JSON list of C-alpha atoms in Angstrom, two decimals:
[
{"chain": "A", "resi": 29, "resn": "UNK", "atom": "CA", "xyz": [63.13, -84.30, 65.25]},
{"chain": "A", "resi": 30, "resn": "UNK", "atom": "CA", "xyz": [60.22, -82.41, 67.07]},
{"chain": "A", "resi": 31, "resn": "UNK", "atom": "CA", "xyz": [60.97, -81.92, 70.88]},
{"chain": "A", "resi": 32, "resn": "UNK", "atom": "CA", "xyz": [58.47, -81.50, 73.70]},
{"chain": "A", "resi": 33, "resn": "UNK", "atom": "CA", "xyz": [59.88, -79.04, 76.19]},
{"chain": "A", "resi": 34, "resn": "UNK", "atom": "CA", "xyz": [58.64, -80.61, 79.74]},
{"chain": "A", "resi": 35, "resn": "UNK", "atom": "CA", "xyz": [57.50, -76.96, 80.72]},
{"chain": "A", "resi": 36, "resn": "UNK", "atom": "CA", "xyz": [55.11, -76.53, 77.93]},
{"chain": "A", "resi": 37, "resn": "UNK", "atom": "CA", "xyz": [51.48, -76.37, 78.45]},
{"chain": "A", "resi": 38, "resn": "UNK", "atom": "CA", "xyz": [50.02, -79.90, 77.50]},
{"chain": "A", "resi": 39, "resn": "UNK", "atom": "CA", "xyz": [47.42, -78.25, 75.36]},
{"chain": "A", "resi": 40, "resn": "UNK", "atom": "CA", "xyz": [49.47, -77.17, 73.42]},
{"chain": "A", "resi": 41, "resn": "UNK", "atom": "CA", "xyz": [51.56, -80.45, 72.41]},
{"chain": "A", "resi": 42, "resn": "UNK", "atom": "CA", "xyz": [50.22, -80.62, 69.23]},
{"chain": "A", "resi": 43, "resn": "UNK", "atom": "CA", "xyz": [51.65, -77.50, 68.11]},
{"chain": "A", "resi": 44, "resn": "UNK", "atom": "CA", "xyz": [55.60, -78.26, 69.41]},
{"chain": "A", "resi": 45, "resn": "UNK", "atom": "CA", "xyz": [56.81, -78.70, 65.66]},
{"chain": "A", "resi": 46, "resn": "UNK", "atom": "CA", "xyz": [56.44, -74.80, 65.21]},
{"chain": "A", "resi": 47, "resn": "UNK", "atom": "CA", "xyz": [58.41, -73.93, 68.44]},
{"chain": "A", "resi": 48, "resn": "UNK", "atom": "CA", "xyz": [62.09, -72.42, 67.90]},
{"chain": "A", "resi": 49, "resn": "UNK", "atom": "CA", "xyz": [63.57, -69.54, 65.96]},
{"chain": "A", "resi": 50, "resn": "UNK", "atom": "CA", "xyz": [63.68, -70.26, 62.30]},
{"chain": "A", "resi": 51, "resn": "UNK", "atom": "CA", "xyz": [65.27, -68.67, 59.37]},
{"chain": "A", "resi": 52, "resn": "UNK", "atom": "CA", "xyz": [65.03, -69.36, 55.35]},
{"chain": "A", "resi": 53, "resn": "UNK", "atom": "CA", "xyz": [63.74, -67.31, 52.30]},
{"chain": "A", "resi": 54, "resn": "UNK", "atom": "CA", "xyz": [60.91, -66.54, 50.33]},
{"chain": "A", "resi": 55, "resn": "UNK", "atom": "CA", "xyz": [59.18, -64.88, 47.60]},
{"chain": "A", "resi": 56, "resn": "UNK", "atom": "CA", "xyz": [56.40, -62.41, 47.63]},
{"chain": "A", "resi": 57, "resn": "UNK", "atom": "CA", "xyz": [54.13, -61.75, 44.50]},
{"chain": "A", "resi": 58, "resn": "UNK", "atom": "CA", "xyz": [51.28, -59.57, 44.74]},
{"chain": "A", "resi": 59, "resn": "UNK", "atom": "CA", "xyz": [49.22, -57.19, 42.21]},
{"chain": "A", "resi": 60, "resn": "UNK", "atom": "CA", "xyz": [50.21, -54.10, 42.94]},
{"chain": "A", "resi": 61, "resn": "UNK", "atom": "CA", "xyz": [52.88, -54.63, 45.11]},
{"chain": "A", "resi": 62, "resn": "UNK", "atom": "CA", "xyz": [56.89, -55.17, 44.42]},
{"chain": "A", "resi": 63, "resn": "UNK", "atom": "CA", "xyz": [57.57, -59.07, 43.44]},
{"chain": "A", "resi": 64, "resn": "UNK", "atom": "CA", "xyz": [60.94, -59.72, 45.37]},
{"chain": "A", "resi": 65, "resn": "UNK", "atom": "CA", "xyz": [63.06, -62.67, 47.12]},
{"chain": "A", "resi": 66, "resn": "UNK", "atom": "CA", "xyz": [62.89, -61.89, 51.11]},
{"chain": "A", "resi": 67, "resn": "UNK", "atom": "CA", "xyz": [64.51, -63.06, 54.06]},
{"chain": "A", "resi": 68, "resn": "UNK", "atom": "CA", "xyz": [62.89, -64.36, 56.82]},
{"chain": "A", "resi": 69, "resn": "UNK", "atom": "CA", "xyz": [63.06, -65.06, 60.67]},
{"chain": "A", "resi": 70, "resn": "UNK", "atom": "CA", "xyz": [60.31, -66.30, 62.62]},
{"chain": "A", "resi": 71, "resn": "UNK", "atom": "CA", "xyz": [60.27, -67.43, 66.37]},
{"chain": "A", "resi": 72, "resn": "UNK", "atom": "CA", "xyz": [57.74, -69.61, 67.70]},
{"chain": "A", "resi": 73, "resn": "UNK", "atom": "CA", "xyz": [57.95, -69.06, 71.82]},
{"chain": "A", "resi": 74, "resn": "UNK", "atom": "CA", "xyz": [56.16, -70.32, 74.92]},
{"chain": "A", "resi": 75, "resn": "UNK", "atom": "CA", "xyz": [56.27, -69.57, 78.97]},
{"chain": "A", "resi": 76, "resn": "UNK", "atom": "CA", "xyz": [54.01, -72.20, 80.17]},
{"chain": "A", "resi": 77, "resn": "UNK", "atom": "CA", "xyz": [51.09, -70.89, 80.16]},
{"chain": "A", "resi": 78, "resn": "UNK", "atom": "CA", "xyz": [48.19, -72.04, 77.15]},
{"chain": "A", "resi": 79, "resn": "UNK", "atom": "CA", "xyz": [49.69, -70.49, 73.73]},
{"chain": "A", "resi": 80, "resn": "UNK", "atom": "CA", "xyz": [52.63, -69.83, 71.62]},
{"chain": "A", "resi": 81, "resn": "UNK", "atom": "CA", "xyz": [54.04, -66.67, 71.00]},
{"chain": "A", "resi": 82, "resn": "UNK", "atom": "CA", "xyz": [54.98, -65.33, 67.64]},
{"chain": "A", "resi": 83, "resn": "UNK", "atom": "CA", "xyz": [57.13, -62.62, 65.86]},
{"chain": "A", "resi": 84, "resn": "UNK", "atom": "CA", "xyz": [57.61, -62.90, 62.34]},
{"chain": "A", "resi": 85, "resn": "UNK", "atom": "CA", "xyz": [60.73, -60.31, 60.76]},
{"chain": "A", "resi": 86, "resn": "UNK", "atom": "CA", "xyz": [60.78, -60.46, 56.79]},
{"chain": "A", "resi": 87, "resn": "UNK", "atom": "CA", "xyz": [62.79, -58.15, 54.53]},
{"chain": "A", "resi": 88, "resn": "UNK", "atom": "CA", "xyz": [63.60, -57.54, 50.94]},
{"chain": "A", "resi": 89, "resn": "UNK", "atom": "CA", "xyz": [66.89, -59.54, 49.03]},
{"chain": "A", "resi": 90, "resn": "UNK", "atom": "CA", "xyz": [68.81, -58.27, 46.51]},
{"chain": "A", "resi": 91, "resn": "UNK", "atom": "CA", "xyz": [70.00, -60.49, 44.24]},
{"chain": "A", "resi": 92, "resn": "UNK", "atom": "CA", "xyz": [73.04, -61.89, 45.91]},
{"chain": "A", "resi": 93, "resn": "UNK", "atom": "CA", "xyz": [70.83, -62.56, 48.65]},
{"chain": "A", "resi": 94, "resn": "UNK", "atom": "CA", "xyz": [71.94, -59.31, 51.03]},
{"chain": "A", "resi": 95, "resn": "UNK", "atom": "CA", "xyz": [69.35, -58.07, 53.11]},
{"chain": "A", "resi": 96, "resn": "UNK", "atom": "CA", "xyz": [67.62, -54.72, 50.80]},
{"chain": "A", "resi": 97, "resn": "UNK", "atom": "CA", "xyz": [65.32, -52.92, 53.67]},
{"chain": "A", "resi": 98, "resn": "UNK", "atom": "CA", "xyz": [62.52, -54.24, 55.89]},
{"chain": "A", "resi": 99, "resn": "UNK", "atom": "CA", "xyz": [59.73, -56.27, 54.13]},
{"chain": "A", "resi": 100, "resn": "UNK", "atom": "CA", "xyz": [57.19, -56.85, 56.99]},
{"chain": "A", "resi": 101, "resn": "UNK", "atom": "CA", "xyz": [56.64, -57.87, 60.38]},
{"chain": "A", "resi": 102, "resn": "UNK", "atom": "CA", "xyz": [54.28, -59.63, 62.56]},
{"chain": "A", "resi": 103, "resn": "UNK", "atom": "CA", "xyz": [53.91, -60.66, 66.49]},
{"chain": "A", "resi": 104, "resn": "UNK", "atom": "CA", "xyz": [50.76, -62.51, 67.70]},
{"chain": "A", "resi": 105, "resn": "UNK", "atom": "CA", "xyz": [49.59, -65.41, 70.03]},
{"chain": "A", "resi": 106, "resn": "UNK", "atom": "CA", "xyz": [48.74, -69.00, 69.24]},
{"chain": "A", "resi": 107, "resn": "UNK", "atom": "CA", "xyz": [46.24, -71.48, 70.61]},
{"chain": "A", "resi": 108, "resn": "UNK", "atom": "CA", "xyz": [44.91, -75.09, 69.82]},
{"chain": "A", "resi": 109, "resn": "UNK", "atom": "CA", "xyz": [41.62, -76.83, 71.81]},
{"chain": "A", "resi": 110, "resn": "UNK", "atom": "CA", "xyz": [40.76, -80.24, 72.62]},
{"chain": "A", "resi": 111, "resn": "UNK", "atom": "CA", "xyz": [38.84, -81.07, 69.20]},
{"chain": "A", "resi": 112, "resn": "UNK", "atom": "CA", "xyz": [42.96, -79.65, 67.30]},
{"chain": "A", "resi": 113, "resn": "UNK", "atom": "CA", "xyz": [40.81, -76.31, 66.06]},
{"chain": "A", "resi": 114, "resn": "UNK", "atom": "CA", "xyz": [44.31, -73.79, 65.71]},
{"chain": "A", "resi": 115, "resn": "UNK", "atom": "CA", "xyz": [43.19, -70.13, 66.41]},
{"chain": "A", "resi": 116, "resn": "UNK", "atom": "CA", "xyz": [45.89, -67.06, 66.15]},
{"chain": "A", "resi": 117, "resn": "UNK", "atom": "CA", "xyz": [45.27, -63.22, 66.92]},
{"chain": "A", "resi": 118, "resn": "UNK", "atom": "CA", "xyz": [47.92, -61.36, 64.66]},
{"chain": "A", "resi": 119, "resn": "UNK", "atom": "CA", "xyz": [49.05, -57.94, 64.70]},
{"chain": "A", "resi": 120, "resn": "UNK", "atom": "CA", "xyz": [50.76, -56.83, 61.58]},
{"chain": "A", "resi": 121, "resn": "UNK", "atom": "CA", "xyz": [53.18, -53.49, 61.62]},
{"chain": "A", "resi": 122, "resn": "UNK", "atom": "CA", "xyz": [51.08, -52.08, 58.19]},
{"chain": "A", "resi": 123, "resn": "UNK", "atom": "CA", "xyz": [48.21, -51.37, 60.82]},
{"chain": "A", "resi": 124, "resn": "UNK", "atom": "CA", "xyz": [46.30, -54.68, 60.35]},
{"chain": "A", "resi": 125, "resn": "UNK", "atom": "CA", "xyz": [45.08, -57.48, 63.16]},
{"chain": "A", "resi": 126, "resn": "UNK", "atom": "CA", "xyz": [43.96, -60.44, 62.26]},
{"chain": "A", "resi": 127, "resn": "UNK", "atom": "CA", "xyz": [41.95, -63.46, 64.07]},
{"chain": "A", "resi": 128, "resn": "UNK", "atom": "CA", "xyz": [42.97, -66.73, 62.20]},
{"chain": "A", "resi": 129, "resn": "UNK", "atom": "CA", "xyz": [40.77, -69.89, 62.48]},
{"chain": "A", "resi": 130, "resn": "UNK", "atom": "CA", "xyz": [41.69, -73.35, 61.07]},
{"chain": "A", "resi": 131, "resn": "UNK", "atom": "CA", "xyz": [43.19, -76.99, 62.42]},
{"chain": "A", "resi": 132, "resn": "UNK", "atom": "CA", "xyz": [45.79, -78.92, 62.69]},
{"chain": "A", "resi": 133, "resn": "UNK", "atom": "CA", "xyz": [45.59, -81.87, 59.82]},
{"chain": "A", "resi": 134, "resn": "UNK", "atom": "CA", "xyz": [45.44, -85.56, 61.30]},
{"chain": "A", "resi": 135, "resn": "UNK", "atom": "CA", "xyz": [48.88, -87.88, 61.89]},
{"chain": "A", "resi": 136, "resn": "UNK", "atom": "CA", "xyz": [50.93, -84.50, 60.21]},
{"chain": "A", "resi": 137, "resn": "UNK", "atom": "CA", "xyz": [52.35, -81.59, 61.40]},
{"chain": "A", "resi": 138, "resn": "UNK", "atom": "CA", "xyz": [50.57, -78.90, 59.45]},
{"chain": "A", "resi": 139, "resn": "UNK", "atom": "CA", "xyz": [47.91, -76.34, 60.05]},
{"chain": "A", "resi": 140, "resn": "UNK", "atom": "CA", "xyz": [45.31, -74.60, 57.55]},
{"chain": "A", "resi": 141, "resn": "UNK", "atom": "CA", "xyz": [44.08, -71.26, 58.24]},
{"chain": "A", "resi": 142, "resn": "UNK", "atom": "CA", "xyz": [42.10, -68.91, 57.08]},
{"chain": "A", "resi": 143, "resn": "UNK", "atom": "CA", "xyz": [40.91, -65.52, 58.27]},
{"chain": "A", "resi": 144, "resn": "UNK", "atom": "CA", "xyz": [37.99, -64.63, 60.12]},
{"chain": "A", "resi": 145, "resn": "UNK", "atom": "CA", "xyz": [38.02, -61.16, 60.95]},
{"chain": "A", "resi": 146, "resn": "UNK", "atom": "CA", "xyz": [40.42, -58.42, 59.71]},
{"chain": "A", "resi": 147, "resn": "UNK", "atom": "CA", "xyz": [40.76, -55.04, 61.32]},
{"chain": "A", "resi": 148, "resn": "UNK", "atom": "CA", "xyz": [42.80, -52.11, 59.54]},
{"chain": "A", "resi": 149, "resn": "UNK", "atom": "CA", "xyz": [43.95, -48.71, 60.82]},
{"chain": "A", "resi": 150, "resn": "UNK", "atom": "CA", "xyz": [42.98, -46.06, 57.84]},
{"chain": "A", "resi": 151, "resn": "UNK", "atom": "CA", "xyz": [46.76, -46.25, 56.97]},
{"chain": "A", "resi": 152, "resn": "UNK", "atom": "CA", "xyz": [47.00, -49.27, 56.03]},
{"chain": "A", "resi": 153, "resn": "UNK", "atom": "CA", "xyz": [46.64, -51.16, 52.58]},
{"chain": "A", "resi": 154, "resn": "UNK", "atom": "CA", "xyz": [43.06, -52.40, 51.64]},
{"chain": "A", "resi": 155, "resn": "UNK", "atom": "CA", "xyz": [43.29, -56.11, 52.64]},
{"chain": "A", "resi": 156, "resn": "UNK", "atom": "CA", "xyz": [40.08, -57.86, 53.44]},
{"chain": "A", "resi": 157, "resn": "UNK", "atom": "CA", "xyz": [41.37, -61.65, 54.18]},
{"chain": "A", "resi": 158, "resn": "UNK", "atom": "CA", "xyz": [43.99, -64.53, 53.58]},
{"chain": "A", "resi": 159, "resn": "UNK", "atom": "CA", "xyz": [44.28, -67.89, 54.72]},
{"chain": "A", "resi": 160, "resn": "UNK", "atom": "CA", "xyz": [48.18, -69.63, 55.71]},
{"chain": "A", "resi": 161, "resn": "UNK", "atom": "CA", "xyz": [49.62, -73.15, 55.15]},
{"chain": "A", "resi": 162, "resn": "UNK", "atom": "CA", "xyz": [52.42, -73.96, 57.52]},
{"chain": "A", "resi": 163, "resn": "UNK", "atom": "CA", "xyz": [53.72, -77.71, 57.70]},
{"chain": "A", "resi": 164, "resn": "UNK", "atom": "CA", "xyz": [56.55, -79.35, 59.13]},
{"chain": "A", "resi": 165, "resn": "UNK", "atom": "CA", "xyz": [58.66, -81.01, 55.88]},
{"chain": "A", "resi": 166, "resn": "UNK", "atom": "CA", "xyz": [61.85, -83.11, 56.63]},
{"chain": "A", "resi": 167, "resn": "UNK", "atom": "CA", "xyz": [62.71, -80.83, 60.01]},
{"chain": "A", "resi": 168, "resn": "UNK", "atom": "CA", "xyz": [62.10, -77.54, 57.96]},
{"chain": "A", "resi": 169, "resn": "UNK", "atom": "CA", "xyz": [58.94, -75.59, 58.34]},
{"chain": "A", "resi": 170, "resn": "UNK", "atom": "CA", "xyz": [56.97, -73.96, 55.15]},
{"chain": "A", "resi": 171, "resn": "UNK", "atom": "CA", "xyz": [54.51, -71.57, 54.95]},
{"chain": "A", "resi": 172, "resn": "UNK", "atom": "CA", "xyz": [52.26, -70.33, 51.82]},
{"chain": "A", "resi": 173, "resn": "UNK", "atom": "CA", "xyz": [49.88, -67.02, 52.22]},
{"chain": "A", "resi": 174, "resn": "UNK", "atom": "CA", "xyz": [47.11, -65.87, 50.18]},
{"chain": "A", "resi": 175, "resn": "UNK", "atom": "CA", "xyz": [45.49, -62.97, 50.54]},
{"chain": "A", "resi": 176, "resn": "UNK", "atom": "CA", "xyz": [42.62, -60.76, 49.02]},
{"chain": "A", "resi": 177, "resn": "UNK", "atom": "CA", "xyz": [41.73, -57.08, 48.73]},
{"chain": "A", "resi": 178, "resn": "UNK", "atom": "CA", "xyz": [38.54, -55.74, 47.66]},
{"chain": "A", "resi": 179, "resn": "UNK", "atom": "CA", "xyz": [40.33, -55.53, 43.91]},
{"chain": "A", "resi": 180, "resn": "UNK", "atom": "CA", "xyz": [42.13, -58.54, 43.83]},
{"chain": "A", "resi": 181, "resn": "UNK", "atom": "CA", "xyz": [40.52, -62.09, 44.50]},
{"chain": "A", "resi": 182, "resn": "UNK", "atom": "CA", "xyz": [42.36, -64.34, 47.37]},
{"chain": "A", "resi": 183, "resn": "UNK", "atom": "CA", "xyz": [45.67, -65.37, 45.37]},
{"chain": "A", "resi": 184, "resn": "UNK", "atom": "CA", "xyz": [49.01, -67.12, 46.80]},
{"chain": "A", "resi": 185, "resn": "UNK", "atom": "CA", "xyz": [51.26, -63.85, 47.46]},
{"chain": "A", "resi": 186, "resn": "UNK", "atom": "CA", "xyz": [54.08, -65.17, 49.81]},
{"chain": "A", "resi": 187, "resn": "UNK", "atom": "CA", "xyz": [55.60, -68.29, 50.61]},
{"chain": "A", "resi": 188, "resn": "UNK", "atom": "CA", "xyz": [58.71, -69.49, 52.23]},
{"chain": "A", "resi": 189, "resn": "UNK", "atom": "CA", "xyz": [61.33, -72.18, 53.16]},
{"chain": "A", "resi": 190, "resn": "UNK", "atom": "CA", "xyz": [62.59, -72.11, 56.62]},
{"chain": "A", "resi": 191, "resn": "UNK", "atom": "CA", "xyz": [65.26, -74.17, 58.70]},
{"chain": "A", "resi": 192, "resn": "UNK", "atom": "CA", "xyz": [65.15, -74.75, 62.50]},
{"chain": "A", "resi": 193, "resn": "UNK", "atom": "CA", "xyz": [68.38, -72.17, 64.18]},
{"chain": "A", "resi": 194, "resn": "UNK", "atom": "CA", "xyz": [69.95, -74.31, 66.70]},
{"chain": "A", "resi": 195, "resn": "UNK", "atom": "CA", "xyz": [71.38, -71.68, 69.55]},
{"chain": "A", "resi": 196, "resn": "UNK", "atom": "CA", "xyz": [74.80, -72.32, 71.39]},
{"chain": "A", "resi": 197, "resn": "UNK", "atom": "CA", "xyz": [72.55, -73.67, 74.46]},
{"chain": "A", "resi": 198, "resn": "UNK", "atom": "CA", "xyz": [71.46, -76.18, 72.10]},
{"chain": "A", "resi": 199, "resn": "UNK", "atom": "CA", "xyz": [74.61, -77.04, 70.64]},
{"chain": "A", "resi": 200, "resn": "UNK", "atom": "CA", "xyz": [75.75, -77.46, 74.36]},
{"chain": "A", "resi": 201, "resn": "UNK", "atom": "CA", "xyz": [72.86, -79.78, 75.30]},
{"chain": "A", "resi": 202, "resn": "UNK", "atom": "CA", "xyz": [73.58, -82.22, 72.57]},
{"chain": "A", "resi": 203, "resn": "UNK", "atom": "CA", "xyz": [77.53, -81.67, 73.21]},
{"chain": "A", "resi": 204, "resn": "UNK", "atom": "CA", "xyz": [76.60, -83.28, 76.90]},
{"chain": "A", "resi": 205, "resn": "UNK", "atom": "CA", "xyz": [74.09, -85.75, 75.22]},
{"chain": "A", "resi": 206, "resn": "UNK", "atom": "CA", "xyz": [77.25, -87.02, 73.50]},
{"chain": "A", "resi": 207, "resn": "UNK", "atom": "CA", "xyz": [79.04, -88.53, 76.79]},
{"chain": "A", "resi": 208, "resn": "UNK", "atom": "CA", "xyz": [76.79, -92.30, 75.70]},
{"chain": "A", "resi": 209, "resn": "UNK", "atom": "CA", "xyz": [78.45, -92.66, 72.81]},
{"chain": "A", "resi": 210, "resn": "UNK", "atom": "CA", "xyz": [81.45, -94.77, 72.29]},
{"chain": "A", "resi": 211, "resn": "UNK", "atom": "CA", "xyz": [85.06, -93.78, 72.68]},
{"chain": "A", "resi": 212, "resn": "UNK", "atom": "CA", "xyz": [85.68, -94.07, 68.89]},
{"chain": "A", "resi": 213, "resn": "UNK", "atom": "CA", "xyz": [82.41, -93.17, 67.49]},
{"chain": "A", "resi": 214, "resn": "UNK", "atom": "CA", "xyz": [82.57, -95.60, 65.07]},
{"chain": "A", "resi": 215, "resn": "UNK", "atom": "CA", "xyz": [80.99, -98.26, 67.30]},
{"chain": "A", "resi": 216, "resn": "UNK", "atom": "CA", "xyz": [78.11, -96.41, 67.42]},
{"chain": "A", "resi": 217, "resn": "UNK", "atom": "CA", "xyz": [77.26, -97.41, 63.96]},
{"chain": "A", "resi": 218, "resn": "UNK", "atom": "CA", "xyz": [77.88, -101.49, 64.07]}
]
């Protein structure tokens, strides 16, 4: 169930499914680069005013699913207009930022995006653009990346499966919620 804290911004209603801390795995396949399983934990934040916040923590699996060594991380800042056009500035920790243009689909929680400009310290990887699918599926939220270097044409090269962490505040909240149900709990259901 998608739930519309009453402090956040109205503008930014359409784009409650991706708020929360969420947690699931992946896999990331790129020429040149190490094909593994990862781990990932992504929080999707707000403080009232007009975007989201975001920090993205990924890291390598071995094959009993134990966390290997850092994979990648991210942080940026989300935003969504009037006419439901999505548009993210992303910093990644390889030395890249990123401004992300796309929109949110019609009557579904999901958002296209693709790149439209890339900026890259001299450390950093060559890279020259990706575009993102993130939808909400069944309460979980999924995410594909592709991305392209001047070598390598824009390909899928990460994708993941990710469940909503419910924190003990949570947990309390719905614990109180529970004081309308019946004695028995089974009347609930008749």
């Amino acid at each position: 169930m998608i739930e519309i804290p009453s402090d956040l911004n109205p503008d930014l209603v359409p784009l409650a499914f991706l708020l929360g801390t969420w947690e699931g795995a992946g896999v990331s396949d790129f020429p040149g680069a190490e094909k593994c399983n990862f781990g990932q934990s992504v929080t999707f934040s707000h403080d009232g005013r007009d975007f989201i916040e975001y920090h993205s923590h990924s890291w390598v699996l071995d094959n009993d699913g134990n966390k290997v060594r850092p994979l990648e991380s991210e942080s940026g800042y989300w935003r969504i207009d009037k006419n439901r056009q999505v548009e993210v500035v992303m910093v990644r920790d390889q030395g890249i930022v990123e401004i992300w243009y796309g929109e949110l689909a019609d009557q579904k929680p999901q958002i296209d995006l693709a790149t439209d400009a890339v900026a890259r310290t001299e450390a950093a990887d060559p890279y020259s653009g990706g575009k993102r699918l993130y939808g909400y599926v069944k309460s979980d939220l999924m995410w594909v990346g592709e991305k392209a270097t001047p070598e390598v044409p824009l390909r899928p090269y990460m994708s993941a499966h990710l469940k909503k962490v419910v924190t003990p505040e949570e947990v309390a909240e719905m614990a109180r919620n529970l004081g309308d149900l019946p004695d028995d709990g089974i009347a609930f259901f008749r």
